[in-house]
Coordinates of C-alpha atoms in Angstrom, one line a residue:
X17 CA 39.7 72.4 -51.3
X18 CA 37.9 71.5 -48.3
X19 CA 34.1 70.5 -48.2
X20 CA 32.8 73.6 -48.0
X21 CA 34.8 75.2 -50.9
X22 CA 33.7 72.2 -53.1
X23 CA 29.8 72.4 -52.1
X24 CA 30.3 76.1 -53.1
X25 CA 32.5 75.7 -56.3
X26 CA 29.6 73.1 -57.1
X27 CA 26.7 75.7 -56.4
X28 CA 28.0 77.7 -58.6
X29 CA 28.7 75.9 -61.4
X30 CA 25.8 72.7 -61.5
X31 CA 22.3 73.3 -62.7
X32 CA 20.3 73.6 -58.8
X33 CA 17.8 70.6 -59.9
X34 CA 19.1 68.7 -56.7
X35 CA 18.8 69.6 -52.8
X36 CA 22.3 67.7 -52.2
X37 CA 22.7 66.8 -48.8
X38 CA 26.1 68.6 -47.2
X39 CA 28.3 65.5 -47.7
X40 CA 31.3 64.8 -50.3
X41 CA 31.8 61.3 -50.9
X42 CA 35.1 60.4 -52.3
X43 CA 35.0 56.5 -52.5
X44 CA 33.8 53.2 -51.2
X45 CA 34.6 49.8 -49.4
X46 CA 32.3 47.1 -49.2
X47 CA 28.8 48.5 -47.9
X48 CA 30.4 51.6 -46.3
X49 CA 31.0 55.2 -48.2
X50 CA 34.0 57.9 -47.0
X51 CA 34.0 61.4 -47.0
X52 CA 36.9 63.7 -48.0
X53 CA 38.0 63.3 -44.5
X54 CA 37.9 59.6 -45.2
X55 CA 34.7 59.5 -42.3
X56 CA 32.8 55.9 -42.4
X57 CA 29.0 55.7 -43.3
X58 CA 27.2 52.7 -43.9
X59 CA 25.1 52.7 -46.8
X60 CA 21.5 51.1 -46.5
X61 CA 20.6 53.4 -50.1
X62 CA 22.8 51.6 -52.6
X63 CA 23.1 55.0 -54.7
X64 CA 18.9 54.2 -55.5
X65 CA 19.2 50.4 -55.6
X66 CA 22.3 50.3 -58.2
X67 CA 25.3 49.4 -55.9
X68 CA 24.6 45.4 -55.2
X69 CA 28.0 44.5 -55.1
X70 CA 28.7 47.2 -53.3
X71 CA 31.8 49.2 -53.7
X72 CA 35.5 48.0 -54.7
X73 CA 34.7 44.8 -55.9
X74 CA 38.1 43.5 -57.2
X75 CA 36.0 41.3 -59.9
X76 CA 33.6 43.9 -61.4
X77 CA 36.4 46.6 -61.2
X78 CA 38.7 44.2 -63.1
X79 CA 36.3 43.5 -65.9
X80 CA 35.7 46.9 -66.9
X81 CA 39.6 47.7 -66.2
X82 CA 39.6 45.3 -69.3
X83 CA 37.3 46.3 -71.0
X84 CA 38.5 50.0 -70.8
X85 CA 41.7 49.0 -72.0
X86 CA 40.4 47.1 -75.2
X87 CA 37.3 49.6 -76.5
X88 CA 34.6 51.8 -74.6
X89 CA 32.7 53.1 -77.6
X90 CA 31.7 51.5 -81.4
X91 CA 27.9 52.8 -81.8
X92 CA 25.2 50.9 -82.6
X93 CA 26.3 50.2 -86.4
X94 CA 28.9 47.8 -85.5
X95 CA 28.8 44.7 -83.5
X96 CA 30.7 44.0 -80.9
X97 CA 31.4 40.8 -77.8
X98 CA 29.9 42.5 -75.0
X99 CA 27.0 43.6 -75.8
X100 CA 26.3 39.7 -77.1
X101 CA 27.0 38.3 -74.4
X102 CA 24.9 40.6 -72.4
X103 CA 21.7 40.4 -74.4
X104 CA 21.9 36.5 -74.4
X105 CA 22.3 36.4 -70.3
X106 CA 19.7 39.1 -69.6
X107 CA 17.5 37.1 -71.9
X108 CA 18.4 34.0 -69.7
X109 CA 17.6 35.0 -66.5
X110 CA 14.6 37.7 -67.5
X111 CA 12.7 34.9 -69.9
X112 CA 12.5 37.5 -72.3
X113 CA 13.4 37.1 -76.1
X114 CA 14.9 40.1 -77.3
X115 CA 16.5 43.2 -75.6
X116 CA 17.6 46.8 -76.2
X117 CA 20.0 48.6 -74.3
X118 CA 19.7 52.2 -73.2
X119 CA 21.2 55.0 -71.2
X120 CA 19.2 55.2 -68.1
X121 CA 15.7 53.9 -66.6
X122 CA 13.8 56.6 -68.0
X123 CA 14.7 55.6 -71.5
X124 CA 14.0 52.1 -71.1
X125 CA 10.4 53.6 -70.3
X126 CA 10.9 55.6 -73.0
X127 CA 11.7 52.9 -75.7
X128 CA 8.6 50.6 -73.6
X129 CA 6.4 53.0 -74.8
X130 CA 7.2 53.3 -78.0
X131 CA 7.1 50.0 -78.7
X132 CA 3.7 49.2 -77.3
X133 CA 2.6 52.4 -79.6
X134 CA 3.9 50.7 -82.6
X135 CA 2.4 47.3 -81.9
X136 CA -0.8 48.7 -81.7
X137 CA -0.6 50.7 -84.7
X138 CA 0.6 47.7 -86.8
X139 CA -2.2 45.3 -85.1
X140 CA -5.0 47.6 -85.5
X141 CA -3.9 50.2 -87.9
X142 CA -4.5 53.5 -85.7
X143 CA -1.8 55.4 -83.9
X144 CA -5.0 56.8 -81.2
X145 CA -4.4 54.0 -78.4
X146 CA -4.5 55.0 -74.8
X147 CA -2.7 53.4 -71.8
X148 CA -3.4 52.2 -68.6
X149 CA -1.1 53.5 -65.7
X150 CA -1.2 53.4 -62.0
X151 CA -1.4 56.4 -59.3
X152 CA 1.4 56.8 -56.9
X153 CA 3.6 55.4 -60.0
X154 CA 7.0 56.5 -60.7
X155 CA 8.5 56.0 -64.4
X156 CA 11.0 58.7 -64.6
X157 CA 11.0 62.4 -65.2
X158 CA 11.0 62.1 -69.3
X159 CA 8.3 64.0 -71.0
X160 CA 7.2 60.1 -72.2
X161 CA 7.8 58.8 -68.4
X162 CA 6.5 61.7 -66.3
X163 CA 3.0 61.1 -68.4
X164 CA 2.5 57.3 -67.0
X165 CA 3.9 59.0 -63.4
X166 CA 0.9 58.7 -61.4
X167 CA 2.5 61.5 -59.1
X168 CA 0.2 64.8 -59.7
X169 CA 3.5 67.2 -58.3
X170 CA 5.9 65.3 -60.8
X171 CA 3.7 66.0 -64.0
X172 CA 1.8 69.3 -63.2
X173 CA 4.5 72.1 -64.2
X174 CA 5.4 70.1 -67.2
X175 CA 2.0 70.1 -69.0
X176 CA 0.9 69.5 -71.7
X177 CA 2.5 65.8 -71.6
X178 CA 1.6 62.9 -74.0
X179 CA -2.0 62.6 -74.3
X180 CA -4.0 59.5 -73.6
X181 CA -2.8 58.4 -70.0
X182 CA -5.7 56.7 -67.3
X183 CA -4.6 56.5 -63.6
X184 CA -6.1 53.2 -62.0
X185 CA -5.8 52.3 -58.7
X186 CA -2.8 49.6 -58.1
X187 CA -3.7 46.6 -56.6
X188 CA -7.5 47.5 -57.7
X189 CA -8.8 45.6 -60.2
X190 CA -12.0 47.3 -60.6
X191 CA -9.8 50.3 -61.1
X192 CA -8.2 49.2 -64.1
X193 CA -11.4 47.7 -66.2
X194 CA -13.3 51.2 -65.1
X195 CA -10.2 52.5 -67.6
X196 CA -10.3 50.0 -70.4
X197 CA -11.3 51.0 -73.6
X198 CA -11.1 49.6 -77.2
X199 CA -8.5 52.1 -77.7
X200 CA -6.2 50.6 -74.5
X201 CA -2.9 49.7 -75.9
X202 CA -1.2 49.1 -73.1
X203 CA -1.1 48.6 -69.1
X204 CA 1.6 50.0 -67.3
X205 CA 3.2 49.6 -63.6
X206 CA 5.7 48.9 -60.9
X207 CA 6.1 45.5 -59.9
X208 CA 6.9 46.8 -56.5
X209 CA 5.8 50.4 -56.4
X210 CA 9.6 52.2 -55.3
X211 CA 8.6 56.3 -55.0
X212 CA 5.2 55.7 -54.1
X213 CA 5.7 53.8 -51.1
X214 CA 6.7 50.3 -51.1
X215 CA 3.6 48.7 -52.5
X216 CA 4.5 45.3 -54.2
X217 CA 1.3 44.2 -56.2
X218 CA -1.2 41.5 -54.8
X219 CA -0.8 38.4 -56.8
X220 CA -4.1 38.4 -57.5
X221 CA -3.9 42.0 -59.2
X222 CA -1.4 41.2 -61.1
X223 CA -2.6 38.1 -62.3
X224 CA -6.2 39.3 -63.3
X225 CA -4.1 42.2 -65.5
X226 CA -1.9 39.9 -67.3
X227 CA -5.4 37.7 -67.8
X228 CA -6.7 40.5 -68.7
X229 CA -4.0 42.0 -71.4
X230 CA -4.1 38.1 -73.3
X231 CA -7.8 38.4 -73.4
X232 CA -7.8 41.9 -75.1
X233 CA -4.9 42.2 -76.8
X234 CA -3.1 44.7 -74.7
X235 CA 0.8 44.8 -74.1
X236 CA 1.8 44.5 -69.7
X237 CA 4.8 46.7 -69.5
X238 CA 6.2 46.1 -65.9
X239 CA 8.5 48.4 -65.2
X240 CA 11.3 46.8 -62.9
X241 CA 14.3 49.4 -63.0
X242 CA 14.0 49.2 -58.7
X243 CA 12.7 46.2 -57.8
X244 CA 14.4 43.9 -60.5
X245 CA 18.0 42.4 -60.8
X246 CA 17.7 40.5 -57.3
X247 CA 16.6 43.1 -55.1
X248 CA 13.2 41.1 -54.0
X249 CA 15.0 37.9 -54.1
X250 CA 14.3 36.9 -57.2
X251 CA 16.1 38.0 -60.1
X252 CA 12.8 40.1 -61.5
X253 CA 10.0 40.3 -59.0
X254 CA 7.3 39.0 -61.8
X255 CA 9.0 35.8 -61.5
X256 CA 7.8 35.0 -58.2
X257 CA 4.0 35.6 -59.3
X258 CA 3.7 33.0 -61.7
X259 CA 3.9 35.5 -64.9
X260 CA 5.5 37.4 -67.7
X261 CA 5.4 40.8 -69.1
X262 CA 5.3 41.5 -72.8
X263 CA 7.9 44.3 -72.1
X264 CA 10.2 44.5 -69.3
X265 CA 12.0 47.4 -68.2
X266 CA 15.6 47.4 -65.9
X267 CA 18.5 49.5 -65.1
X268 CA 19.7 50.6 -61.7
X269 CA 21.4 47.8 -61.0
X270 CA 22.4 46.4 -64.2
X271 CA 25.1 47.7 -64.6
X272 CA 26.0 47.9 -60.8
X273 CA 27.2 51.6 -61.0
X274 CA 27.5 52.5 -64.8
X275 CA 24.7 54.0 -66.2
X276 CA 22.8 51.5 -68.6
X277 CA 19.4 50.4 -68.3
X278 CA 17.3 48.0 -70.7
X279 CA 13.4 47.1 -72.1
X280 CA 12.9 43.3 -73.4
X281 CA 10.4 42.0 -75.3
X282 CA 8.7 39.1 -76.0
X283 CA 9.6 37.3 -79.6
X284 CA 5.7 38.7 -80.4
X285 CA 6.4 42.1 -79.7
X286 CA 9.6 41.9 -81.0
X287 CA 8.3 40.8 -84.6
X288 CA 5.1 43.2 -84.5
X289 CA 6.7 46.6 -83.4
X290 CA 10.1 48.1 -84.1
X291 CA 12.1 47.9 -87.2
X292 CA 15.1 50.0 -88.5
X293 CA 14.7 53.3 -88.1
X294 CA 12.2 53.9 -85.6
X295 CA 14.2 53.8 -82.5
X296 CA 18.1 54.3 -81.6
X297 CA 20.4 55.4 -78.8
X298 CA 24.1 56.5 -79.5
X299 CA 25.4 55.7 -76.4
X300 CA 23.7 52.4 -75.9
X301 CA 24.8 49.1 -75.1
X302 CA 28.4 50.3 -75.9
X303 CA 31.0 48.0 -75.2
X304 CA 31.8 49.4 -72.1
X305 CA 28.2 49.0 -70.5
X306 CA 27.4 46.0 -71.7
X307 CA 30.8 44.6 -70.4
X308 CA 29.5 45.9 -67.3
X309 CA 26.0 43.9 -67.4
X310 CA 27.8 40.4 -69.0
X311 CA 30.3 40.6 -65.7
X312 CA 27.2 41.3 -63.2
X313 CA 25.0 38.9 -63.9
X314 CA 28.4 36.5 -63.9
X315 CA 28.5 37.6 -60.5
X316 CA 25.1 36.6 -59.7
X317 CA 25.9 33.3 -60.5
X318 CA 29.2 32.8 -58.4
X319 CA 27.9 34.3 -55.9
X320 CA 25.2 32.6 -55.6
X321 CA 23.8 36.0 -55.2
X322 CA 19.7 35.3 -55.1
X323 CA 20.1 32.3 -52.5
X324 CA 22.2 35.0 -50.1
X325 CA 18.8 37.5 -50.8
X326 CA 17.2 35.3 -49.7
X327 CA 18.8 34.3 -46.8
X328 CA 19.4 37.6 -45.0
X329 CA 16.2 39.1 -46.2
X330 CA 14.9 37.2 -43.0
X331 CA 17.1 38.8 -40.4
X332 CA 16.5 41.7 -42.0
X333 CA 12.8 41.4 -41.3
X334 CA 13.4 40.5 -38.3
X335 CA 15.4 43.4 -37.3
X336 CA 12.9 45.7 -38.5
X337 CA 10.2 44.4 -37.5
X338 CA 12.1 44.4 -34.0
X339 CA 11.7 48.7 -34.4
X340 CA 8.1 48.6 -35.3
X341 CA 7.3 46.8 -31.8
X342 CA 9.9 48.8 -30.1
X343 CA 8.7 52.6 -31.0
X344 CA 5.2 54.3 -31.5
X345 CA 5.9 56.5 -34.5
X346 CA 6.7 53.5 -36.6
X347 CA 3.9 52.2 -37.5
X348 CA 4.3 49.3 -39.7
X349 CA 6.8 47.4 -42.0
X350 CA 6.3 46.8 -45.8
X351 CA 8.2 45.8 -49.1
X352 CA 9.9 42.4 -50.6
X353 CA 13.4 41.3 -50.3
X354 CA 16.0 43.6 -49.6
X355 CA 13.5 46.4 -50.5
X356 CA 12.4 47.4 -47.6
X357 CA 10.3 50.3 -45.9
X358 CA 9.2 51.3 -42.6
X359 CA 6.4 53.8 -42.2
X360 CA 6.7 56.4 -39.8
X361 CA 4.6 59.5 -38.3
X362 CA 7.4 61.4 -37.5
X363 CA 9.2 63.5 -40.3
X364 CA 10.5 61.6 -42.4
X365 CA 13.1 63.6 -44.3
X366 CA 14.0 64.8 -40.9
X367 CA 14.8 61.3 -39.9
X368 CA 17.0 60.5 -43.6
X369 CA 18.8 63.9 -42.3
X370 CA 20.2 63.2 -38.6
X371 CA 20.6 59.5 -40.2
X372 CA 22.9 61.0 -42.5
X373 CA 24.3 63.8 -40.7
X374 CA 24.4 62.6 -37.0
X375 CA 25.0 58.7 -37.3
X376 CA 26.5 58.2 -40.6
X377 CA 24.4 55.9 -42.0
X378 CA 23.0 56.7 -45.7
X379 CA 18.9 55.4 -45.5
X380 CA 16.0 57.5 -48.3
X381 CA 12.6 58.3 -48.3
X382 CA 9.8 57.4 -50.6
X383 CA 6.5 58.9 -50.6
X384 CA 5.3 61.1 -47.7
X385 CA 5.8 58.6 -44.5
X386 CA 8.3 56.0 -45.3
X387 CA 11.8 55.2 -44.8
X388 CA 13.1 53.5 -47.6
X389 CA 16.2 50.7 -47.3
X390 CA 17.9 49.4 -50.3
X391 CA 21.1 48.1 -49.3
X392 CA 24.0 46.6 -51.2
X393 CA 22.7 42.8 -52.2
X394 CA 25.5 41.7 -50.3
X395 CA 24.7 42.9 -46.7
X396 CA 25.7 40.7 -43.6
X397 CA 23.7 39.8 -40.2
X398 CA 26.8 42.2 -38.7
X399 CA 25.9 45.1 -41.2
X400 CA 22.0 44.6 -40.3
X401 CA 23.0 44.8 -36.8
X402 CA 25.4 48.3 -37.5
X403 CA 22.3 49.6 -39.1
X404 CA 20.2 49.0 -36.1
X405 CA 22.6 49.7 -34.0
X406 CA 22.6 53.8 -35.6
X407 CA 18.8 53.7 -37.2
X408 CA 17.7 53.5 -33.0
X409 CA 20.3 56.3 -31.7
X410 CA 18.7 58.7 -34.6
X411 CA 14.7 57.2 -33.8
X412 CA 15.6 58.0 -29.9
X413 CA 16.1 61.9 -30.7
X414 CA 12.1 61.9 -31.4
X415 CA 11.1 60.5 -28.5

């Protein structure tokens, strides 16, 4: 079949919940996709933020080669090697004590939630608690994690979702204590706010929160399945603020390309919410998703991965900052690490669209204005400088 014969023979047959742009990858190299005409694009999306390694890693593919060839599935009664050695090294380098493994972001929300309702009903005996969540939030599209969305088009045709939600304001205090009630359970938010628009928190927000949660009793859920595993240069971006959640949240890229996410828990939480019976997954942590997880954050550690963030996170400013002075319509620069935005006053979509189409290079969007970069973790000066290189030949058509 040829492209358009497959974009039709998928039209017909897939559920249209997806405005697909009119490209068929067929695989990967390094940082760069082909098409079924095996055409180059350079990839500045990372599939959402999951591709760190990029593509064709001979080590990652070999691991789950391996792991293919021994077992794929047990379920959750059995034990089994990988998923041990995953849940000990995410607990390393998160500094949390406990972890479930799930499908997908959304359920690690999912199971977040659920946990924070049960501590509260076994600390204060009442399953009426509310929570705290942030506007221009995005948790997932889950009944549970549309309700703590703080996007009104997300929720709206989905009503009536889970019932006591408050929207504060991020990075505004005030906000959140003009929601706080005796019946707040829990606080909930993005680290760095991905959808919404590339807003990490002030460190002074998020401090006063987590202050604020010890002093009352309430459970911070940071929700990291974007901005965690490296991307800000850190390997969770509440490490570089001097705090800790009670529940964590991560996927994306975890597993670097097969679908498993994760929410950890402190050793209280752990020991004051969940027991046997009140949460499961059948597909979960199977062997060959947590064989995935135990080989990438391996990788992290050869590779030295969080020093090389580091590093080329400032060319990469640089670079960017290089197109805010050079055109009118882009306006200013925000983001941490290799998650990046530049905010424009031009059409944005129509900008991700000639990208795509006209230059070849794969870039998103995220709220109304901004062009959102989340490259592969491994990106060189020379693929910073191929971006800029197309990214100014597709700003030039709007001048």
């Amino acid at each position: 079949m040829n492209k358009k014969q497959m974009i039709e023979k998928a039209e017909e047959n897939l559920f249209h919940v997806y405005n697909r742009f009119p490209v068929v990858f067929d695989y990967g190299k390094g940082v760069h996709l082909y098409d079924e005409v095996d055409e180059k694009y350079l990839d500045f999306a990372s599939g959402i933020g999951v591709m760190a390694f990029g593509y064709g890693n001979e080590d990652y593919e070999n691991a789950l080669i391996a792991q293919v060839k021994r077992i794929t599935h047990t379920s959750n009664l059995y034990y089994h090697q990988p998923m041990i050695e995953a849940a000990e090294k995410l607990c390393n380098v998160s500094g949390m004590d406990k972890v479930f493994f799930t499908n997908s972001g959304a359920e690690a929300i999912e199971g977040a939630l659920k946990t924070a309702k049960k501590y509260a009903y076994n600390k204060k005996g009442s399953d009426e608690y509310e929570i705290i969540a942030m506007e221009n939030s995005f948790h997932g599209r889950t009944v549970g994690s549309l309700s703590v969305t703080g996007t009104d088009h997300y929720r709206e045709p989905f009503y009536p979702l889970m019932s006591g939600v408050k929207f504060a304001t991020f990075n505004d205090f005030g906000s959140v204590l003009a929601n706080l009630t005796d019946k707040t359970c829990a606080i909930i938010m993005e680290t760095v706010q991905g959808e919404g628009g590339l807003y990490p928190a002030d460190k002074e927000f998020i401090t006063k929160v987590r202050n604020l949660c010890d002093e009352e009793g309430i459970l911070l859920i940071l929700d990291e399945v974007q901005c965690g595993m490296g991307r800000t240069g850190s390997m969770y971006a509440y490490q570089q603020y001097g705090i800790k959640p009670d529940i964590l949240t991560t996927a994306k890229a975890l597993g670097n390309g097969v679908p498993i996410g994760a929410f950890a828990v402190t050793q209280d939480v752990a020991d004051n919410s969940l027991v046997p019976g009140d949460h499961g997954t059948t597909y979960g942590g199977n062997p060959l998703c947590t064989a995935a997880v135990s080989q990438v954050l391996d990788m992290f550690e050869d590779y030295k991965l969080l020093d090389h963030v580091n590093e080329i996170t400032a060319y990469f400013e640089q670079v960017l900052d290089t197109l805010v002075a050079k055109y009118d319509f882009v306006t200013g620069r925000r983001g941490m690490g290799l998650m990046q935005g530049l905010v424009l006053t031009i059409p944005v979509k129509e900008v991700v669209t000639k990208a795509l189409l006209d230059e070849h290079l794969v870039v998103l969007s995220a709220g109304s204005d901004v062009l959102r970069l989340l490259p592969p973790l491994v990106i060189t000066e020379q693929d910073i400088d191929e971006f800029k290189e197309k990214i100014e030949k597709t700003f030039d058509t709007f001048l």
